[in-house]
Amino acid sequence: AQKITQTQPGMFVQEKEAVTLDCTYDTSDPSYGLFWYKQPSSGEMIFLIYQGSYDQQNATEGRYSLNFQKARKSANLVISASQLGDSAMYFCAMREGYGTNAGKSTFGDGTTLTVKP
Amino acid sequence: DAGITQSPRYKITETGRQVTLMCHQTWSHSYMFWYRQDLGHGLRLIYYSAAADITDKGEVPDGYVVSRSKTENFPLTLESATRSQTSVYFCASSESAGGRYEQYFGPGTRLTVT
């Protein structure tokens, strides 16, 4: 079974509108972390936001927020006020494990977001 | 240069040749990773390292070898390149910043095996 599922291969949003990118995860570990990364067409991978499994509040970083619903095992990325520069592929990832595995993450297949002017 | 660098950025090689991709980070991060990204897809973990001299296999290790004698370097070697290893290879590093372990990626190496 996939550990990270991103069900939207592609999404479109109008400039200045908000958009939600879906991510569900599967783990039996009580301690884990969830990440979102952005990959523009130039190819680099950029860390956006992090949510720990024990964090009480949803993470926010500027226009990015993570809608963390632990019971549903979902960690959706919300981008507010979309800009043309937000057009990119977005990856959800999860870290779990301990010891030498603590830093290892599993990535989803990604969602391509296109912002329309 | 500060950060994480990869070399070469582009490489064309022939089937059967040995190829080494280099990765260097200046942050002294404990963890380092090698991923491959095939066209239009996500990242698949090849190998990772939790510290110097500690390495372990990821999801797709066959045909690859790694070493980590120094914290800052994590080279990836394709022992005998095959066309199926044509891909973009990303190196990343990570450290426990309050238990977060977010990863910071190099610019990638685009490898073509002919």
mmCIF file of C-alpha atoms in Angstrom:
data_model
loop_
_atom_site.group_PDB
_atom_site.id
_atom_site.type_symbol
_atom_site.label_atom_id
_atom_site.label_comp_id
_atom_site.label_asym_id
_atom_site.label_seq_id
_atom_site.Cartn_x
_atom_site.Cartn_y
_atom_site.Cartn_z
ATOM 1 C CA ALA A 1 0.000 0.000 0.000
ATOM 2 C CA GLN A 2 1.189 3.484 -0.772
ATOM 3 C CA LYS A 3 2.269 5.454 2.236
ATOM 4 C CA ILE A 4 1.584 8.824 0.627
ATOM 5 C CA THR A 5 -1.283 9.317 -1.804
ATOM 6 C CA GLN A 6 -1.820 12.426 -3.869
ATOM 7 C CA THR A 7 -4.986 11.839 -5.862
ATOM 8 C CA GLN A 8 -4.857 14.970 -8.032
ATOM 9 C CA PRO A 9 -2.349 14.601 -10.882
ATOM 10 C CA GLY A 10 -3.168 18.109 -12.079
ATOM 11 C CA MET A 11 -4.982 21.143 -10.723
ATOM 12 C CA PHE A 12 -5.897 24.534 -12.131
ATOM 13 C CA VAL A 13 -6.567 27.692 -10.136
ATOM 14 C CA GLN A 14 -7.279 31.268 -11.067
ATOM 15 C CA GLU A 15 -4.728 33.836 -9.992
ATOM 16 C CA LYS A 16 -5.508 35.348 -6.558
ATOM 17 C CA GLU A 17 -7.773 32.463 -5.586
ATOM 18 C CA ALA A 18 -7.036 29.836 -2.938
ATOM 19 C CA VAL A 19 -6.330 26.215 -3.813
ATOM 20 C CA THR A 20 -6.128 22.998 -1.808
ATOM 21 C CA LEU A 21 -3.813 20.150 -2.774
ATOM 22 C CA ASP A 22 -4.776 16.820 -1.263
ATOM 23 C CA CYS A 23 -2.514 14.381 0.550
ATOM 24 C CA THR A 24 -3.401 11.292 2.547
ATOM 25 C CA TYR A 25 -0.907 9.134 4.365
ATOM 26 C CA ASP A 26 -0.692 5.762 5.986
ATOM 27 C CA THR A 27 1.351 4.980 9.079
ATOM 28 C CA SER A 28 1.015 3.095 12.338
ATOM 29 C CA ASP A 29 3.822 5.076 13.956
ATOM 30 C CA PRO A 30 2.495 7.611 16.513
ATOM 31 C CA SER A 31 5.435 9.934 15.850
ATOM 32 C CA TYR A 32 5.802 11.185 12.291
ATOM 33 C CA GLY A 33 6.238 14.341 10.296
ATOM 34 C CA LEU A 34 4.583 15.599 7.143
ATOM 35 C CA PHE A 35 6.148 17.896 4.549
ATOM 36 C CA TRP A 36 5.276 19.688 1.380
ATOM 37 C CA TYR A 37 7.855 20.485 -1.268
ATOM 38 C CA LYS A 38 7.582 22.546 -4.437
ATOM 39 C CA GLN A 39 9.297 21.736 -7.703
ATOM 40 C CA PRO A 40 9.073 24.530 -10.311
ATOM 41 C CA SER A 41 9.728 23.862 -13.965
ATOM 42 C CA SER A 42 13.386 24.749 -13.366
ATOM 43 C CA GLY A 43 13.653 21.465 -11.470
ATOM 44 C CA GLU A 44 14.866 22.335 -7.990
ATOM 45 C CA MET A 45 13.072 20.950 -4.934
ATOM 46 C CA ILE A 46 12.060 23.535 -2.346
ATOM 47 C CA PHE A 47 10.877 22.774 1.187
ATOM 48 C CA LEU A 48 7.623 24.630 1.968
ATOM 49 C CA ILE A 49 6.060 23.551 5.228
ATOM 50 C CA TYR A 50 6.228 20.962 8.015
ATOM 51 C CA GLN A 51 3.642 19.454 10.386
ATOM 52 C CA GLY A 52 4.567 17.162 13.258
ATOM 53 C CA SER A 53 2.134 14.479 14.367
ATOM 54 C CA TYR A 54 1.990 15.906 17.879
ATOM 55 C CA ASP A 55 1.587 19.511 16.805
ATOM 56 C CA GLN A 56 -1.708 20.864 18.119
ATOM 57 C CA GLN A 57 -2.078 23.627 15.568
ATOM 58 C CA ASN A 58 -1.982 23.531 11.805
ATOM 59 C CA ALA A 59 1.318 24.752 10.389
ATOM 60 C CA THR A 60 1.447 28.011 8.455
ATOM 61 C CA GLU A 61 4.242 29.610 6.434
ATOM 62 C CA GLY A 62 3.212 32.820 4.718
ATOM 63 C CA ARG A 63 0.625 31.961 2.071
ATOM 64 C CA TYR A 64 0.992 28.231 2.746
ATOM 65 C CA SER A 65 -0.945 26.384 5.399
ATOM 66 C CA LEU A 66 -1.267 22.714 6.130
ATOM 67 C CA ASN A 67 -4.745 21.417 6.936
ATOM 68 C CA PHE A 68 -3.837 18.525 9.233
ATOM 69 C CA GLN A 69 -6.656 16.092 10.030
ATOM 70 C CA LYS A 70 -5.006 13.355 12.054
ATOM 71 C CA ALA A 71 -7.995 11.029 12.391
ATOM 72 C CA ARG A 72 -8.539 11.100 8.635
ATOM 73 C CA LYS A 73 -4.783 10.835 7.980
ATOM 74 C CA SER A 74 -4.826 13.797 5.671
ATOM 75 C CA ALA A 75 -2.385 16.676 5.318
ATOM 76 C CA ASN A 76 -3.688 18.987 2.626
ATOM 77 C CA LEU A 77 -1.713 22.008 1.468
ATOM 78 C CA VAL A 78 -3.654 25.241 1.147
ATOM 79 C CA ILE A 79 -2.165 28.039 -0.933
ATOM 80 C CA SER A 80 -3.943 31.334 -0.459
ATOM 81 C CA ALA A 81 -4.004 34.143 -3.024
ATOM 82 C CA SER A 82 -2.361 32.096 -5.785
ATOM 83 C CA GLN A 83 0.321 33.741 -7.879
ATOM 84 C CA LEU A 84 1.619 32.820 -11.323
ATOM 85 C CA GLY A 85 4.881 31.780 -9.685
ATOM 86 C CA ASP A 86 3.028 29.092 -7.741
ATOM 87 C CA SER A 87 2.714 27.042 -10.928
ATOM 88 C CA ALA A 88 4.799 23.976 -10.149
ATOM 89 C CA MET A 89 4.666 20.366 -9.075
ATOM 90 C CA TYR A 90 3.956 19.882 -5.383
ATOM 91 C CA PHE A 91 5.017 16.829 -3.407
ATOM 92 C CA CYS A 92 3.701 15.606 -0.089
ATOM 93 C CA ALA A 93 6.136 13.578 2.009
ATOM 94 C CA MET A 94 6.147 11.778 5.343
ATOM 95 C CA ARG A 95 8.940 11.037 7.797
ATOM 96 C CA GLU A 96 8.580 8.177 10.242
ATOM 97 C CA GLY A 97 10.892 5.823 12.067
ATOM 98 C CA TYR A 98 13.607 6.035 14.630
ATOM 99 C CA GLY A 99 17.362 5.841 14.952
ATOM 100 C CA THR A 100 19.143 5.714 11.618
ATOM 101 C CA ASN A 101 15.763 5.742 9.818
ATOM 102 C CA ALA A 102 14.553 8.894 11.562
ATOM 103 C CA GLY A 103 15.431 11.260 8.751
ATOM 104 C CA LYS A 104 14.075 9.160 5.896
ATOM 105 C CA SER A 105 11.015 10.410 4.016
ATOM 106 C CA THR A 106 8.576 8.826 1.589
ATOM 107 C CA PHE A 107 7.247 11.032 -1.216
ATOM 108 C CA GLY A 108 3.956 11.024 -3.059
ATOM 109 C CA ASP A 109 3.706 11.149 -6.843
ATOM 110 C CA GLY A 110 3.012 14.855 -6.875
ATOM 111 C CA THR A 111 0.335 17.267 -8.083
ATOM 112 C CA THR A 112 0.976 19.679 -10.930
ATOM 113 C CA LEU A 113 -0.575 23.060 -10.168
ATOM 114 C CA THR A 114 -1.201 25.559 -12.937
ATOM 115 C CA VAL A 115 -2.180 29.105 -12.004
ATOM 116 C CA LYS A 116 -4.196 30.873 -14.697
ATOM 117 C CA PRO A 117 -3.923 34.649 -15.157
ATOM 118 C CA ASP B 1 29.741 27.466 -2.194
ATOM 119 C CA ALA B 2 27.431 27.131 0.752
ATOM 120 C CA GLY B 3 24.618 24.594 0.640
ATOM 121 C CA ILE B 4 24.406 21.371 -1.301
ATOM 122 C CA THR B 5 25.983 20.905 -4.696
ATOM 123 C CA GLN B 6 25.939 18.125 -7.265
ATOM 124 C CA SER B 7 28.300 17.394 -10.103
ATOM 125 C CA PRO B 8 28.104 16.963 -12.953
ATOM 126 C CA ARG B 9 24.823 18.691 -13.703
ATOM 127 C CA TYR B 10 24.455 16.851 -16.989
ATOM 128 C CA LYS B 11 25.984 13.559 -18.067
ATOM 129 C CA ILE B 12 25.648 11.367 -21.123
ATOM 130 C CA THR B 13 27.188 7.927 -20.904
ATOM 131 C CA GLU B 14 27.042 4.634 -22.711
ATOM 132 C CA THR B 15 25.485 1.397 -21.554
ATOM 133 C CA GLY B 16 27.898 -0.632 -19.438
ATOM 134 C CA ARG B 17 30.091 2.242 -18.308
ATOM 135 C CA GLN B 18 30.667 3.120 -14.682
ATOM 136 C CA VAL B 19 29.457 6.573 -13.670
ATOM 137 C CA THR B 20 29.888 8.443 -10.393
ATOM 138 C CA LEU B 21 27.656 11.303 -9.371
ATOM 139 C CA MET B 22 29.023 13.597 -6.695
ATOM 140 C CA CYS B 23 27.203 15.313 -3.852
ATOM 141 C CA HIS B 24 28.709 17.771 -1.398
ATOM 142 C CA GLN B 25 27.046 19.664 1.467
ATOM 143 C CA THR B 26 28.475 22.384 3.664
ATOM 144 C CA TRP B 27 25.998 22.247 6.537
ATOM 145 C CA SER B 28 27.462 19.177 8.285
ATOM 146 C CA HIS B 29 24.042 17.547 8.147
ATOM 147 C CA SER B 30 24.004 13.998 9.459
ATOM 148 C CA TYR B 31 21.611 12.577 6.893
ATOM 149 C CA MET B 32 22.175 12.417 3.174
ATOM 150 C CA PHE B 33 20.012 10.856 0.482
ATOM 151 C CA TRP B 34 20.028 9.918 -3.171
ATOM 152 C CA TYR B 35 16.777 9.932 -5.146
ATOM 153 C CA ARG B 36 15.906 9.377 -8.748
ATOM 154 C CA GLN B 37 13.063 11.155 -10.471
ATOM 155 C CA ASP B 38 11.783 9.737 -13.720
ATOM 156 C CA LEU B 39 9.936 11.974 -16.135
ATOM 157 C CA GLY B 40 6.652 13.176 -14.669
ATOM 158 C CA HIS B 41 6.982 11.138 -11.496
ATOM 159 C CA GLY B 42 7.847 11.494 -7.854
ATOM 160 C CA LEU B 43 11.060 10.755 -6.046
ATOM 161 C CA ARG B 44 12.256 7.259 -5.350
ATOM 162 C CA LEU B 45 14.898 6.713 -2.696
ATOM 163 C CA ILE B 46 17.991 4.874 -3.870
ATOM 164 C CA TYR B 47 20.258 4.998 -0.819
ATOM 165 C CA TYR B 48 20.567 7.047 2.318
ATOM 166 C CA SER B 49 23.109 7.644 5.035
ATOM 167 C CA ALA B 50 22.519 8.564 8.658
ATOM 168 C CA ALA B 51 26.159 9.509 9.287
ATOM 169 C CA ALA B 52 29.630 8.926 7.927
ATOM 170 C CA ASP B 53 30.208 5.212 7.336
ATOM 171 C CA ILE B 54 26.503 4.399 7.891
ATOM 172 C CA THR B 55 24.535 3.739 4.719
ATOM 173 C CA ASP B 56 21.390 1.795 3.926
ATOM 174 C CA LYS B 57 19.326 0.808 0.931
ATOM 175 C CA GLY B 58 16.234 2.638 -0.110
ATOM 176 C CA GLU B 59 13.428 1.604 -2.431
ATOM 177 C CA VAL B 60 15.462 1.101 -5.639
ATOM 178 C CA PRO B 61 19.108 0.296 -4.794
ATOM 179 C CA ASP B 62 19.897 -2.300 -7.476
ATOM 180 C CA GLY B 63 22.726 -1.258 -9.776
ATOM 181 C CA TYR B 64 23.929 1.536 -7.489
ATOM 182 C CA VAL B 65 26.702 1.791 -4.900
ATOM 183 C CA VAL B 66 27.301 4.522 -2.333
ATOM 184 C CA SER B 67 29.965 5.412 0.169
ATOM 185 C CA ARG B 68 30.296 8.069 2.833
ATOM 186 C CA SER B 69 33.746 8.369 4.278
ATOM 187 C CA LYS B 70 33.269 12.055 5.121
ATOM 188 C CA THR B 71 30.159 13.758 6.483
ATOM 189 C CA GLU B 72 30.047 16.295 3.662
ATOM 190 C CA ASN B 73 30.325 13.944 0.680
ATOM 191 C CA PHE B 74 27.999 11.221 -0.560
ATOM 192 C CA PRO B 75 28.928 9.916 -4.018
ATOM 193 C CA LEU B 76 26.611 7.623 -5.979
ATOM 194 C CA THR B 77 28.123 5.148 -8.430
ATOM 195 C CA LEU B 78 26.325 3.332 -11.203
ATOM 196 C CA GLU B 79 28.461 0.226 -11.559
ATOM 197 C CA SER B 80 27.405 -0.654 -15.110
ATOM 198 C CA ALA B 81 24.953 1.890 -16.473
ATOM 199 C CA THR B 82 21.768 0.713 -18.162
ATOM 200 C CA ARG B 83 19.220 2.664 -20.199
ATOM 201 C CA SER B 84 16.671 2.227 -17.410
ATOM 202 C CA GLN B 85 18.931 4.357 -15.210
ATOM 203 C CA THR B 86 18.336 7.379 -17.421
ATOM 204 C CA SER B 87 16.805 9.809 -14.947
ATOM 205 C CA VAL B 88 17.300 12.955 -12.927
ATOM 206 C CA TYR B 89 19.199 12.256 -9.735
ATOM 207 C CA PHE B 90 18.754 14.396 -6.661
ATOM 208 C CA CYS B 91 20.946 14.461 -3.603
ATOM 209 C CA ALA B 92 19.515 15.820 -0.363
ATOM 210 C CA SER B 93 20.656 16.395 3.182
ATOM 211 C CA SER B 94 18.795 16.654 6.454
ATOM 212 C CA GLU B 95 19.290 17.238 10.131
ATOM 213 C CA SER B 96 17.084 16.973 13.175
ATOM 214 C CA ALA B 97 15.988 20.573 13.731
ATOM 215 C CA GLY B 98 13.644 19.922 16.646
ATOM 216 C CA GLY B 99 12.801 16.526 15.208
ATOM 217 C CA ARG B 100 11.693 17.882 11.835
ATOM 218 C CA TYR B 101 14.275 16.501 9.404
ATOM 219 C CA GLU B 102 13.192 18.577 6.435
ATOM 220 C CA GLN B 103 15.346 17.818 3.452
ATOM 221 C CA TYR B 104 17.358 20.273 1.407
ATOM 222 C CA PHE B 105 18.012 19.273 -2.142
ATOM 223 C CA GLY B 106 20.806 19.765 -4.594
ATOM 224 C CA PRO B 107 20.052 21.056 -8.108
ATOM 225 C CA GLY B 108 19.963 17.565 -9.608
ATOM 226 C CA THR B 109 22.031 15.681 -12.186
ATOM 227 C CA ARG B 110 20.395 14.791 -15.464
ATOM 228 C CA LEU B 111 21.845 11.458 -16.577
ATOM 229 C CA THR B 112 21.260 9.955 -19.999
ATOM 230 C CA VAL B 113 22.422 6.428 -20.737
ATOM 231 C CA THR B 114 22.619 5.654 -24.449
#
